[in-house]
Short mmCIF file of C-alpha atoms in Angstrom, two decimals:
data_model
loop_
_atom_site.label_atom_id
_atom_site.label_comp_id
_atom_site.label_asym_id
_atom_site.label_seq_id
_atom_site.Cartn_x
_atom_site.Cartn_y
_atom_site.Cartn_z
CA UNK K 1475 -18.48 36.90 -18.93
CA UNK K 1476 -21.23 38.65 -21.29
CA UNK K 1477 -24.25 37.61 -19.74
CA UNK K 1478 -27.48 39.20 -18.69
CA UNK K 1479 -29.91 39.23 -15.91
CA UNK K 1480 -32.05 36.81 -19.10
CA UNK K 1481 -29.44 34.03 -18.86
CA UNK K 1482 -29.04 30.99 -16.98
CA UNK K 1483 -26.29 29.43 -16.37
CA UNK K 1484 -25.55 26.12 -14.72
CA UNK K 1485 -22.83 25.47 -12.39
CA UNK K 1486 -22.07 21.54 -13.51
CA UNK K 1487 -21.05 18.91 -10.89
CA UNK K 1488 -17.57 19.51 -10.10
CA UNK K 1489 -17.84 23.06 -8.92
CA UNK K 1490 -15.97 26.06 -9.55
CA UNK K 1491 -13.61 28.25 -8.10
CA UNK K 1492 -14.73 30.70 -5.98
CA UNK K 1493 -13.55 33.79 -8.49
CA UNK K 1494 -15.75 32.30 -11.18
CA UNK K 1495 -18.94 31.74 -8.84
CA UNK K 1496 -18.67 35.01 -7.55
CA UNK K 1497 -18.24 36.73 -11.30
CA UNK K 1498 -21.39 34.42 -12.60
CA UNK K 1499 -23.39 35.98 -9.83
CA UNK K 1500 -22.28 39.55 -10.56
CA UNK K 1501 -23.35 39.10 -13.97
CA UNK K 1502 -26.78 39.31 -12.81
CA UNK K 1503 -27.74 36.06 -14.51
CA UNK K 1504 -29.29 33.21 -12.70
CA UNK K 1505 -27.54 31.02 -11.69
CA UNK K 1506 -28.09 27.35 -10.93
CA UNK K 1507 -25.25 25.80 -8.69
CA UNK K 1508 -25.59 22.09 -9.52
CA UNK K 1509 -22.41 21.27 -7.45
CA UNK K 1510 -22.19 18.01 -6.15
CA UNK K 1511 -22.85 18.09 -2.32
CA UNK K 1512 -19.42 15.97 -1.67
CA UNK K 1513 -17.59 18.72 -3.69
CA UNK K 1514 -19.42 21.49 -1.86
CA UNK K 1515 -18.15 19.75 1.48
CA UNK K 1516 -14.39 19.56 0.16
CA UNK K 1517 -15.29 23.65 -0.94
CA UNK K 1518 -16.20 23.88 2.63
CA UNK K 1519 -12.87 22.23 4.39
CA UNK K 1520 -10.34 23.72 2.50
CA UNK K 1521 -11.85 27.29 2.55
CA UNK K 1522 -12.68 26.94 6.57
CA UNK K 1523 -8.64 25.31 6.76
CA UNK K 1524 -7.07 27.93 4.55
CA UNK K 1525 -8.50 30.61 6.25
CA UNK K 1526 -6.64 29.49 9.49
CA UNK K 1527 -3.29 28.80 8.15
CA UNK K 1528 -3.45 25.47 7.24
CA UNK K 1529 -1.53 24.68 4.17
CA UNK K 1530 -3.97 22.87 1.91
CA UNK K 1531 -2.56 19.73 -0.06
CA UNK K 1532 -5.34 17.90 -2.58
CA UNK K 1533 -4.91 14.59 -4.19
CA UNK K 1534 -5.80 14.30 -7.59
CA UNK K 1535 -5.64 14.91 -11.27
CA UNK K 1536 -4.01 18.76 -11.82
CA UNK K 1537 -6.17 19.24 -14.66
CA UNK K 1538 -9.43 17.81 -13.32
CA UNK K 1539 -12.49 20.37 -13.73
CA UNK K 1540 -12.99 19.38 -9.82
CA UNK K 1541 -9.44 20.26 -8.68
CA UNK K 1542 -9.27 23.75 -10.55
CA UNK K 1543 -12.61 24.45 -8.36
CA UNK K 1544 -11.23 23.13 -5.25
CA UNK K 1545 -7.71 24.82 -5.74
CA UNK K 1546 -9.63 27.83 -6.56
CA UNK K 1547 -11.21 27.65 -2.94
CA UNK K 1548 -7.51 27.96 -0.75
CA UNK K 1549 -4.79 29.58 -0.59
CA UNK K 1550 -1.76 28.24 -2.34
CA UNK K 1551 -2.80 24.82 -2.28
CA UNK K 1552 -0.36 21.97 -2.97
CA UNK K 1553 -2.01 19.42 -5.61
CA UNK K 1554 -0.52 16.01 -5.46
CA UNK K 1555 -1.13 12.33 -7.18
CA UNK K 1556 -0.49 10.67 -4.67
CA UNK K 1557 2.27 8.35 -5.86
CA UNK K 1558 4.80 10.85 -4.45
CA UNK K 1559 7.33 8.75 -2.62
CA UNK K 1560 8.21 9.30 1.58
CA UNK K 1561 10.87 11.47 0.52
CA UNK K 1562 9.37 13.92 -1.94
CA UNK K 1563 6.17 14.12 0.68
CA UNK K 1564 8.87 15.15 3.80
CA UNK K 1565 10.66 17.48 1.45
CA UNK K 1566 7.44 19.02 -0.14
CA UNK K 1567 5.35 19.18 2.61
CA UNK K 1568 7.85 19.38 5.64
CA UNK K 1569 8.12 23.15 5.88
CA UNK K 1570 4.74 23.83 7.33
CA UNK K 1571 2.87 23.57 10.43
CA UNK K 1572 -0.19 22.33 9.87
CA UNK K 1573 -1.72 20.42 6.99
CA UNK K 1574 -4.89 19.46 5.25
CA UNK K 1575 -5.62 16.87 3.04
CA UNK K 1576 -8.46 16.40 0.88
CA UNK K 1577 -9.09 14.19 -2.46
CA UNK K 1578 -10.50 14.77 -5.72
CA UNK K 1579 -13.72 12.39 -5.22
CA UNK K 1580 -13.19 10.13 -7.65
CA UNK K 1581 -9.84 9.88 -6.17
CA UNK K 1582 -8.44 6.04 -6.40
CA UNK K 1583 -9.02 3.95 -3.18
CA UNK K 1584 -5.87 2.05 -3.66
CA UNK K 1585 -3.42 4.78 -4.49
CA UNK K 1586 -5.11 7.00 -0.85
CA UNK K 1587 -4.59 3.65 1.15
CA UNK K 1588 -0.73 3.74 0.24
CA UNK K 1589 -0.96 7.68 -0.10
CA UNK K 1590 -1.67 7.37 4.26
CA UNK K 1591 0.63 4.56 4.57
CA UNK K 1592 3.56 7.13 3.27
CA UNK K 1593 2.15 10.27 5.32
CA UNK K 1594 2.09 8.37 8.61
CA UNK K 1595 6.07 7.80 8.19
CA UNK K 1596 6.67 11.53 7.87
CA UNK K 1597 7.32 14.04 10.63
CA UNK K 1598 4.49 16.48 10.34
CA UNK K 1599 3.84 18.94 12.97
CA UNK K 1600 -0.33 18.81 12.84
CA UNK K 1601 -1.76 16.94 10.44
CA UNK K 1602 -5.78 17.07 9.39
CA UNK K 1603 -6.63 13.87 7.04
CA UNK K 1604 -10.47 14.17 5.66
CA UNK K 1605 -11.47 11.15 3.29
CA UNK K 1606 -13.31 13.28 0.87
CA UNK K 1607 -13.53 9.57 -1.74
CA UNK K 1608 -17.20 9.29 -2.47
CA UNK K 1609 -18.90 6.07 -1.36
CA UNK K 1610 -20.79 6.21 -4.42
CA UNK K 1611 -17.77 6.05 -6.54
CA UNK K 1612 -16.22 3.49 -3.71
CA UNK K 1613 -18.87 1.09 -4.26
CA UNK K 1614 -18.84 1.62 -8.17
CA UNK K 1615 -15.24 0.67 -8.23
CA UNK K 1616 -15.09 -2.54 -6.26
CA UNK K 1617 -18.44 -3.84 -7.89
CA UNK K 1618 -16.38 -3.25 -11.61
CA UNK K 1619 -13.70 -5.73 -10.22
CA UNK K 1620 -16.22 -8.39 -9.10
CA UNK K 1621 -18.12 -8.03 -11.95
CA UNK K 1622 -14.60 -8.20 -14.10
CA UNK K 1623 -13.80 -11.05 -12.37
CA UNK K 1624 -16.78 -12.93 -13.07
CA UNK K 1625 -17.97 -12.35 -16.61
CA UNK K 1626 -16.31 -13.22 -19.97
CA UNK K 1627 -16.14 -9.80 -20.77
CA UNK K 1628 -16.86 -6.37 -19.38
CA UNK K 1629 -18.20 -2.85 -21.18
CA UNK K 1630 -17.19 -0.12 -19.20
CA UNK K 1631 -19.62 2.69 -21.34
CA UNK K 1632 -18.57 6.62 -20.64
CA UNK K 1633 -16.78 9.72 -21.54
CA UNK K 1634 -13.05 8.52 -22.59
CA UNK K 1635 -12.54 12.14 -20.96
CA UNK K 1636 -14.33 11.10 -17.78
CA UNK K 1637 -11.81 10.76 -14.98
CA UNK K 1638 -14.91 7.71 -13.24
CA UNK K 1639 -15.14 6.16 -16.48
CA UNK K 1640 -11.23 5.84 -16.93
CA UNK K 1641 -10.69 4.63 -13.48
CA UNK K 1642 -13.72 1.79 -13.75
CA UNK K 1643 -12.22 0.50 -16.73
CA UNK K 1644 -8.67 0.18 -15.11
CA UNK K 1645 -9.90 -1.31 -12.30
CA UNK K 1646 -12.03 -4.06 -14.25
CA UNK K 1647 -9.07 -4.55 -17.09
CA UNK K 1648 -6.71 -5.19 -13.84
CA UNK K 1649 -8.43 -8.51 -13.29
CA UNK K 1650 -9.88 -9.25 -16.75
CA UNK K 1651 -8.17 -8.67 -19.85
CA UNK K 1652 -11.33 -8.81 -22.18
CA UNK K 1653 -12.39 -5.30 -20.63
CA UNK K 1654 -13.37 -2.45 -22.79
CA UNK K 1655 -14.20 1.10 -23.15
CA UNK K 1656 -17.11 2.04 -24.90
CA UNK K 1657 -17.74 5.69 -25.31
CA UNK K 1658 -20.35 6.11 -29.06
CA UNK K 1659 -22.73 3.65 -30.36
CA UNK K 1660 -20.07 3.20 -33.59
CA UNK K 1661 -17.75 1.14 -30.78
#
């Protein structure tokens, strides 16, 4: 980075890996973490896990801002959807001793439910499970599918990029068809 000890720069809400925090601070600039506390707690688990030998696996979107900061925290880590049938979990995952599982927090309720369901009929060895979901985002979801189910039609207004935004208007256009996605004043 070509910064000074005169910049700022802002750490946004899905973290970074450690490599990058640590380079921002030896810039000299200041620098303003703004991580969200939920990802600083997943930050905490898998660098605390990783350190003692626990293979790390993370649920989520590969290319998700939040999971390159959270991958960037462990060593080696495994990042899965979540959609990955019995099978491919026992033959991926079967080879180590102990595992740790963490989710992207905007990670879909639905898909972790069945994710568990398929991980409880493997043979792991040790097994560490931490819900890392955020309620906030757990309460957004199920109040878009009332709300779908209930009104004529539904504006889901966001970032078409947003990984929350995408996921709220799935949910809502799952149980109303007259759902849509509104991202500029033009739509």
């Amino acid at each position: 980075f070509s910064l000074s000890s005169n910049d700022t720069v802002i750490i946004r809400s899905h973290g970074v890996s450690l490599k990058i925090e640590q380079a921002l601070k030896d810039t000299g600039a200041t620098v303003i973490d703004m991580t969200c506390p939920f990802v600083k707690k997943i930050h905490k688990l898998v660098d605390e896990h990783s350190k003692n030998g626990w293979q790390v696996v993370v649920l989520g979107q590969k290319e998700h801002p939040e999971i390159i900061g959270i991958c960037g925290r462990c060593k080696s880590p495994i990042v899965l959807s979540g959609n990955e049938s019995v099978e491919e979990l026992s033959s991926l995952l079967s080879a180590f001793e102990k595992l740790c599982i963490v989710e992207q927090t905007t990670f879909s309720v639905e898909i972790y439910e069945k994710f568990l369901k398929k991980v409880s009929k493997c043979a792991f060895k040790t097994i560490a499970i931490f819900n890392t979901i955020c309620y906030t985002t757990v309460g957004r979801q199920k109040e878009a599918v009332e709300l779908a189910k209930t009104c004529d039609k539904v504006l889901v207004i966001g970032s078409k990029n947003s990984s929350n935004t995408s996921k709220l208007f799935a949910l809502a256009k799952s149980v109303n068809n007259e759902t849509y996605s509104i991202s500029s004043l033009d739509e």
